[in-house]
Amino acid sequence: MYPPLRFAVRLAGLATLTAALAGCDTIVMKPHGDIAMQQANLIWQSVFLMLIIIVPVMVLILLFAFRYRHSGDATYTPDWDHSTRLELLIWGAPLLIVIALGTITWISTHKLDPYRPLDRINAGTPITSPVKPLVVDVVALDWKWLFIYPEEGIATINEVAAPVNRPIEFHITASTVMNTFYVPALAGMVYAMPGMEIQLHAVMNDPGSYQGLSANYSGAGFSDMKFKFLGLSDADYANWVNANRQSGDALTRSAYLKIEQPSARDPVHRFGHVDEGLYPLIVNRCVDGKKMCIGQMMHIDANGGMGKGSVSGLTQQDLGADRTRTVVAALCTPANPSGLSAATVAAARP
């Protein structure tokens, strides 16, 4: 290939690569939520500290290659074997960087703990008085996202909204398999696991519509398991809540069992009413009322397991002819969603 043609091909390849990189989404490094911004700053700090070693090493490789080339005039010292100054530099600089990285990691691990309530709205706005966060219950389904607003009494599928500059407290679980809840513009990803509840505290500082997704493979519909996060003003959020409340659908136990079935590319769906206590039943995997809740199983195990003596929800069953039998009554049912014993329910009534 002639030199001018070779240069033109290389130039065209470079232009194609530049055009492809121009389409990259840089939201991870330029997020719109304070937690994600602090995490992005951690990446920049780590890169800078590592470049303190990488850049000099790359420069010295080129310098040594040039200075000690075959035709060079560098001093030949075959008996040289030690330099205290070089030893201090070679071992001291990496040691200081490891200490710096370890310190940053220790501080940020505690400061950005997803379970820790926020202490600021952004870098210039600390939280000086108690602020009630917006609570959102998140359920990772196959292959869609369910968002329940317990205070507002509404729910949505594949869409979540929050006022800007208001702390958000996510409670996250899954229905069947493990997923990850991830809004790059808001905060780092956290896992959603069945039978468990994970928390995430975050805040959105800029209004807009942002992409949310699952970053953990969970089956055939995984690639379409995406949702929209809406950062709204207080007035727009109030209108959004009212629009959801006007929906004629209700998220009951039976409705949840239907939407829990696997489906992909589901459109946004809204529920104007949610059965009270539905989310705890989802976490405890006893929505259908046909099995004992996980919380009750854990209570039995905590008391030694096995045998009726370790079960708190016991009651006496009348068999007639002055005969009774002790049975387990702590079982989630539609009439008794908390799985309380008959005696406990009767005692709680006014």
XYZ file of C-alpha atoms in Angstrom, residues 27-341:
315
model
C -23.549 10.165 32.762
C -21.503 8.055 35.193
C -18.820 10.734 35.382
C -21.250 13.663 35.070
C -24.253 12.582 37.169
C -27.080 14.728 38.520
C -27.388 13.305 42.045
C -25.102 14.163 44.956
C -24.323 10.548 45.894
C -23.389 9.672 42.306
C -21.309 12.862 42.100
C -19.320 11.880 45.191
C -18.772 8.424 43.694
C -17.563 9.984 40.434
C -15.129 12.140 42.409
C -13.770 8.967 44.012
C -13.011 7.591 40.560
C -11.168 10.772 39.584
C -9.174 10.772 42.832
C -8.188 7.121 42.382
C -7.152 7.682 38.768
C -5.037 10.713 39.710
C -3.257 8.837 42.505
C -2.503 5.892 40.240
C -1.246 8.177 37.464
C 1.369 9.498 39.899
C 3.063 6.109 39.437
C 1.957 5.193 35.925
C 3.066 8.399 34.170
C 6.656 8.440 35.564
C 7.033 4.725 34.814
C 5.967 5.178 31.188
C 8.281 8.181 30.813
C 11.218 6.296 32.352
C 10.650 3.339 30.011
C 11.087 5.620 27.017
C 14.023 7.424 28.658
C 15.848 4.194 29.477
C 15.207 2.798 26.006
C 16.713 5.925 24.475
C 19.573 6.422 26.920
C 20.767 2.802 26.923
C 20.243 2.063 23.251
C 23.002 0.250 21.401
C 24.386 3.423 19.830
C 24.042 5.505 23.002
C 26.830 6.909 25.169
C 25.521 6.060 28.646
C 28.037 5.173 31.340
C 28.667 1.429 31.566
C 28.683 0.277 35.229
C 28.383 -3.538 35.337
C 29.264 -3.694 39.068
C 26.443 -1.376 40.229
C 23.865 -3.180 42.389
C 22.306 -0.814 44.943
C 21.082 2.740 45.495
C 19.402 3.770 48.758
C 17.868 6.790 47.067
C 16.285 4.650 44.349
C 15.068 2.079 46.883
C 13.315 4.799 48.892
C 11.723 6.210 45.754
C 10.692 2.832 44.321
C 9.107 1.581 47.548
C 8.172 4.827 49.278
C 6.000 6.381 46.563
C 3.750 3.316 46.054
C 3.467 2.887 49.829
C 2.266 6.472 50.252
C -0.250 6.042 47.436
C -1.588 2.806 48.940
C -1.994 4.602 52.288
C -3.819 7.469 50.568
C -6.110 5.088 48.657
C -6.790 3.083 51.808
C -7.709 6.225 53.743
C -10.038 7.446 50.989
C -11.618 3.997 50.725
C -12.218 3.736 54.484
C -13.788 7.198 54.718
C -15.937 6.864 51.596
C -17.106 3.348 52.520
C -18.701 4.737 55.673
C -19.783 8.087 54.249
C -21.443 6.574 51.164
C -22.942 3.550 52.904
C -26.297 3.057 51.106
C -27.979 2.434 54.493
C -26.758 5.753 55.907
C -29.268 8.652 55.823
C -28.058 11.675 53.878
C -26.270 14.509 55.656
C -26.422 16.910 52.721
C -28.458 17.750 49.631
C -25.393 18.798 47.640
C -21.892 20.073 48.278
C -23.182 23.507 49.331
C -26.362 22.476 51.175
C -25.900 20.435 54.352
C -28.921 18.956 56.126
C -28.980 20.767 59.469
C -32.448 19.723 60.646
C -34.397 16.451 60.307
C -35.876 16.021 56.839
C -38.487 13.359 56.142
C -37.284 11.359 53.116
C -39.519 10.112 50.345
C -39.931 6.357 50.878
C -40.105 4.193 47.760
C -40.452 0.408 47.885
C -38.782 -1.252 44.890
C -39.470 -4.780 43.659
C -37.401 -6.340 40.862
C -39.724 -8.620 38.889
C -39.153 -10.783 35.798
C -38.479 -8.566 33.799
C -39.833 -5.264 34.999
C -39.702 -2.952 37.993
C -42.481 -2.300 40.489
C -42.364 0.900 42.561
C -44.652 1.292 45.566
C -45.164 4.603 47.365
C -46.462 3.602 50.832
C -47.167 7.163 51.985
C -48.999 8.166 48.812
C -50.755 4.788 48.421
C -49.846 4.462 44.736
C -47.606 2.231 42.635
C -46.124 2.179 39.142
C -44.425 -0.251 36.810
C -41.249 0.841 35.001
C -41.463 4.472 36.130
C -40.367 6.158 39.336
C -40.458 9.845 40.217
C -39.151 12.008 43.040
C -38.887 15.722 43.840
C -35.479 17.246 43.246
C -33.406 18.133 46.301
C -35.447 15.857 48.573
C -33.805 12.796 50.167
C -35.102 9.467 48.893
C -35.113 6.253 50.931
C -35.378 3.195 48.697
C -36.352 -0.200 50.128
C -35.336 -2.780 47.529
C -36.156 -6.460 47.108
C -36.758 -8.983 44.302
C -39.446 -11.534 43.520
C -37.430 -14.482 42.183
C -33.783 -13.938 41.225
C -31.092 -11.414 42.063
C -30.972 -8.150 40.116
C -29.301 -4.783 40.601
C -31.113 -1.476 40.984
C -29.083 1.129 39.109
C -29.790 4.740 38.111
C -26.367 6.031 36.978
C -27.407 9.683 37.321
C -28.630 9.147 40.901
C -26.349 6.721 42.784
C -24.322 3.553 42.445
C -25.942 0.172 41.917
C -27.212 -1.984 44.765
C -28.439 -5.565 44.651
C -32.082 -6.607 44.799
C -32.431 -10.085 46.304
C -35.520 -12.205 47.018
C -36.418 -12.614 50.664
C -34.185 -9.690 51.632
C -34.503 -5.914 51.831
C -31.699 -3.589 50.772
C -31.767 0.148 51.433
C -30.411 3.018 49.383
C -30.423 6.684 50.383
C -29.970 9.164 47.537
C -31.059 12.554 46.202
C -31.598 13.963 42.710
C -30.400 17.542 42.264
C -31.431 18.327 38.690
C -34.853 17.901 37.055
C -35.052 15.604 34.066
C -35.737 12.100 32.834
C -32.987 9.559 33.509
C -32.400 5.929 32.590
C -32.612 3.178 35.182
C -31.788 -0.480 34.633
C -30.740 -3.803 36.053
C -27.040 -4.558 35.648
C -27.201 -8.192 36.778
C -28.224 -10.850 34.226
C -31.521 -12.421 35.250
C -32.815 -14.307 32.240
C -34.260 -13.904 28.769
C -35.857 -10.486 29.304
C -32.898 -8.947 31.105
C -31.870 -6.594 28.284
C -35.295 -4.896 28.353
C -35.451 -4.553 32.145
C -35.257 -0.752 32.128
C -37.250 2.078 33.656
C -37.419 5.870 33.772
C -36.469 7.961 36.782
C -38.166 11.363 36.753
C -36.669 14.239 38.705
C -39.531 16.690 39.210
C -40.241 19.957 40.951
C -42.481 19.806 44.010
C -45.488 20.994 41.995
C -44.844 18.564 39.142
C -44.377 15.711 41.605
C -47.717 16.522 43.274
C -49.379 16.474 39.843
C -47.687 13.164 39.030
C -48.983 11.613 42.263
C -52.523 12.884 41.605
C -52.423 11.498 38.055
C -51.498 8.080 39.435
C -54.235 8.222 42.065
C -56.833 8.829 39.351
C -55.949 5.504 37.770
C -58.743 2.956 38.093
C -56.407 0.028 38.826
C -55.712 -1.309 42.306
C -52.607 -3.243 43.287
C -54.128 -6.013 45.364
C -52.597 -9.360 46.321
C -54.219 -11.069 43.362
C -53.120 -8.266 41.006
C -49.546 -8.570 42.251
C -49.519 -12.320 41.674
C -50.489 -11.659 38.058
C -47.863 -8.998 37.355
C -45.265 -11.164 39.115
C -45.446 -13.572 36.180
C -42.507 -13.180 33.749
C -43.028 -10.642 30.957
C -40.743 -8.334 29.002
C -41.027 -4.857 27.487
C -43.971 -3.937 29.684
C -45.258 -0.364 29.237
C -45.613 2.013 32.155
C -48.570 0.948 34.287
C -50.091 2.922 37.165
C -52.002 1.868 40.264
C -54.139 4.342 42.154
C -54.469 2.124 45.232
C -52.168 -0.397 46.927
C -53.211 -2.992 49.494
C -51.863 -2.034 52.899
C -48.907 -4.150 53.976
C -48.300 -5.604 50.497
C -44.584 -4.815 50.350
C -43.693 -6.638 53.633
C -45.528 -9.687 52.297
C -43.485 -9.481 49.077
C -40.255 -9.361 51.080
C -41.407 -12.306 53.206
C -42.541 -14.215 50.088
C -46.030 -14.993 51.346
C -48.295 -12.834 49.190
C -50.411 -15.816 48.109
C -51.252 -16.673 51.733
C -50.486 -20.361 51.184
C -47.227 -20.603 53.095
C -45.564 -19.308 56.195
C -43.793 -15.965 55.890
C -40.006 -15.937 55.972
C -40.053 -13.702 59.031
C -42.009 -16.333 60.916
C -39.642 -19.066 59.783
C -36.700 -17.015 61.021
C -38.443 -16.541 64.362
C -38.870 -20.300 64.677
C -35.204 -20.878 63.824
C -34.113 -18.191 66.299
C -35.934 -20.114 69.018
C -34.218 -23.386 68.263
C -36.338 -24.613 65.372
C -38.427 -27.788 65.149
C -41.352 -28.574 67.378
C -44.367 -26.537 68.324
C -42.679 -25.240 71.438
C -40.522 -22.880 69.381
C -43.430 -21.362 67.438
C -44.982 -18.167 68.776
C -48.236 -18.321 66.814
C -49.938 -21.310 68.459
C -53.607 -21.789 69.139
C -55.898 -24.494 70.476
C -58.130 -26.331 68.026
C -61.404 -27.692 69.430
C -61.880 -31.351 68.441
C -65.104 -31.843 70.390
C -65.823 -34.142 73.338
C -63.644 -31.941 75.549
C -60.650 -32.601 73.348
C -58.257 -29.942 72.003
C -55.136 -29.919 69.896
C -52.319 -27.376 69.709
C -51.784 -26.210 66.118
C -49.662 -23.593 64.353
C -51.823 -20.587 63.498
C -49.102 -18.094 62.481
C -49.630 -18.432 58.758
C -50.177 -15.577 56.311
C -53.688 -15.663 54.846
C -55.773 -13.040 53.018
C -57.839 -12.582 56.185
C -54.753 -12.501 58.388
C -51.928 -10.891 56.324
C -49.615 -10.499 59.323
C -49.813 -14.183 60.252
C -50.872 -13.470 63.817
C -52.437 -16.099 66.020
